[in-house]
């Protein structure tokens, strides 16, 4: 199991006793919000988990900081009763004894954060306390100056570098009760402050990355992972199914699975799950917006077994510069489509797969051999069929386009660098022309118009 880590920054104010409402659970009266949050969140945590309280201190700043003022006892200089003399360390030790909390509590000294160097120092201290796969519970209530801002960046950085995960960001909104001196006049029972969940707002940076992956690279893996995150707070089967169908869309294009792409079942499942989830409005707004964009980007796919789905998938790879997928998809599409067109002429001795290889041979045989009907291998086994196909107008016109696509695909497959990146991009119109030649309706697709107007100089 991943380690759970509670992270909080302690301030220097003389905090007023109140109760905190945490998702409908009201705490006992406490001066420090950390008491309420730790008792609520960490009661079942183990000895391998950690509670980390970061404090400024005399050792790091040269003057009394939150460590001396609020972590240790007797730090507040002006108190109205003895309870205000008790520091957070004392309160948390009492909490451990009272509840049997097994999780170690650690106080860590940090700089004040008054300069860029000090901010980076705090960054390093916090980051170095994290371990791979940690689940982070962050209390931002008393974090000072720029710490709330850079902490979000820090936790996103840690997510990439250490595979940590930010579970929640909590803010105890004491100010809702009014100024501290006014709050002191209220009975403790009436001092009820909400704890606000800021997690999804903080995840905007993560959502930006998901949107960029979709718009710039045609990748939806991060979106699937974000949907999966929702599973922890939802038992809705539609959300679970939505995550699976998004994964299929990504995987079939990435692995060039012509059979599944052509069948169109993945797009049917995605659309049905999308509509169910959007109807229930279960997902956070940024994710819903990205889903809407994905739905729009996949409008050209059809929910039936159709070559159109392969054509649209090729458009997808062209739009997102996925050359390693574009050329193999295009070559295999041409072979599959032409094999279908001449399926009635397939000899009984040839399986559909072998017939596809036969079509590939007739399309890819060198021009001198083609013109002289110098058939080899499978073509030599069925010379009459090879002769017949070599006279077909479609085969003759398609061969030069197909051959350029085939050579590009071979260069990619064999890693020989025979065709450079710039040449591969310039060869995209050959793919487009191949498909246009085989399907007149291809030019009518919205995705086709887009790539013809915007991608790689296609005309």
mmCIF file of N, CA and C in Angstrom, residues 307-316 333 337 435 438-439 442 445 447-448:
data_model
loop_
_atom_site.group_PDB
_atom_site.id
_atom_site.type_symbol
_atom_site.label_atom_id
_atom_site.label_comp_id
_atom_site.label_asym_id
_atom_site.label_seq_id
_atom_site.Cartn_x
_atom_site.Cartn_y
_atom_site.Cartn_z
ATOM 1 N N UNK A 307 -14.930 0.822 -43.261
ATOM 2 C CA UNK A 307 -13.604 1.340 -43.593
ATOM 3 C C UNK A 307 -13.460 2.797 -43.187
ATOM 4 N N UNK A 308 -14.578 3.481 -43.086
ATOM 5 C CA UNK A 308 -14.536 4.890 -42.692
ATOM 6 C C UNK A 308 -13.796 5.059 -41.362
ATOM 7 N N UNK A 309 -13.987 4.136 -40.428
ATOM 8 C CA UNK A 309 -13.338 4.259 -39.129
ATOM 9 C C UNK A 309 -11.817 4.225 -39.249
ATOM 10 N N UNK A 310 -11.306 3.411 -40.164
ATOM 11 C CA UNK A 310 -9.856 3.389 -40.379
ATOM 12 C C UNK A 310 -9.414 4.707 -41.003
ATOM 13 N N UNK A 311 -10.187 5.208 -41.953
ATOM 14 C CA UNK A 311 -9.845 6.485 -42.601
ATOM 15 C C UNK A 311 -9.802 7.625 -41.580
ATOM 16 N N UNK A 312 -10.773 7.641 -40.679
ATOM 17 C CA UNK A 312 -10.821 8.694 -39.653
ATOM 18 C C UNK A 312 -9.665 8.516 -38.668
ATOM 19 N N UNK A 313 -9.335 7.272 -38.351
ATOM 20 C CA UNK A 313 -8.194 7.019 -37.465
ATOM 21 C C UNK A 313 -6.903 7.509 -38.111
ATOM 22 N N UNK A 314 -6.766 7.330 -39.420
ATOM 23 C CA UNK A 314 -5.596 7.850 -40.131
ATOM 24 C C UNK A 314 -5.572 9.370 -40.045
ATOM 25 N N UNK A 315 -6.723 9.995 -40.223
ATOM 26 C CA UNK A 315 -6.796 11.455 -40.066
ATOM 27 C C UNK A 315 -6.342 11.889 -38.674
ATOM 28 N N UNK A 316 -6.767 11.117 -37.679
ATOM 29 C CA UNK A 316 -6.395 11.413 -36.278
ATOM 30 C C UNK A 316 -4.877 11.418 -36.129
ATOM 31 N N UNK A 333 -4.403 -0.154 -44.497
ATOM 32 C CA UNK A 333 -5.742 0.223 -44.976
ATOM 33 C C UNK A 333 -5.852 0.000 -46.478
ATOM 34 N N UNK A 337 -8.451 -2.498 -48.095
ATOM 35 C CA UNK A 337 -9.515 -1.932 -48.927
ATOM 36 C C UNK A 337 -9.482 -2.518 -50.331
ATOM 37 N N UNK A 435 -6.237 7.495 -50.020
ATOM 38 C CA UNK A 435 -7.581 7.303 -49.483
ATOM 39 C C UNK A 435 -8.615 7.965 -50.391
ATOM 40 N N UNK A 438 -9.456 5.753 -53.224
ATOM 41 C CA UNK A 438 -10.230 4.560 -52.895
ATOM 42 C C UNK A 438 -11.633 4.875 -52.394
ATOM 43 N N UNK A 439 -11.873 6.101 -51.941
ATOM 44 C CA UNK A 439 -13.190 6.460 -51.402
ATOM 45 C C UNK A 439 -13.479 7.928 -51.702
ATOM 46 N N UNK A 442 -14.409 10.393 -48.862
ATOM 47 C CA UNK A 442 -13.406 10.730 -47.847
ATOM 48 C C UNK A 442 -13.218 12.242 -47.696
ATOM 49 N N UNK A 445 -15.453 14.322 -45.075
ATOM 50 C CA UNK A 445 -15.342 14.245 -43.623
ATOM 51 C C UNK A 445 -14.804 15.572 -43.085
ATOM 52 N N UNK A 447 -12.919 15.867 -40.486
ATOM 53 C CA UNK A 447 -11.512 15.659 -40.130
ATOM 54 C C UNK A 447 -10.613 15.696 -41.363
ATOM 55 N N UNK A 448 -11.123 15.248 -42.511
ATOM 56 C CA UNK A 448 -10.342 15.314 -43.746
ATOM 57 C C UNK A 448 -10.153 16.758 -44.182
#
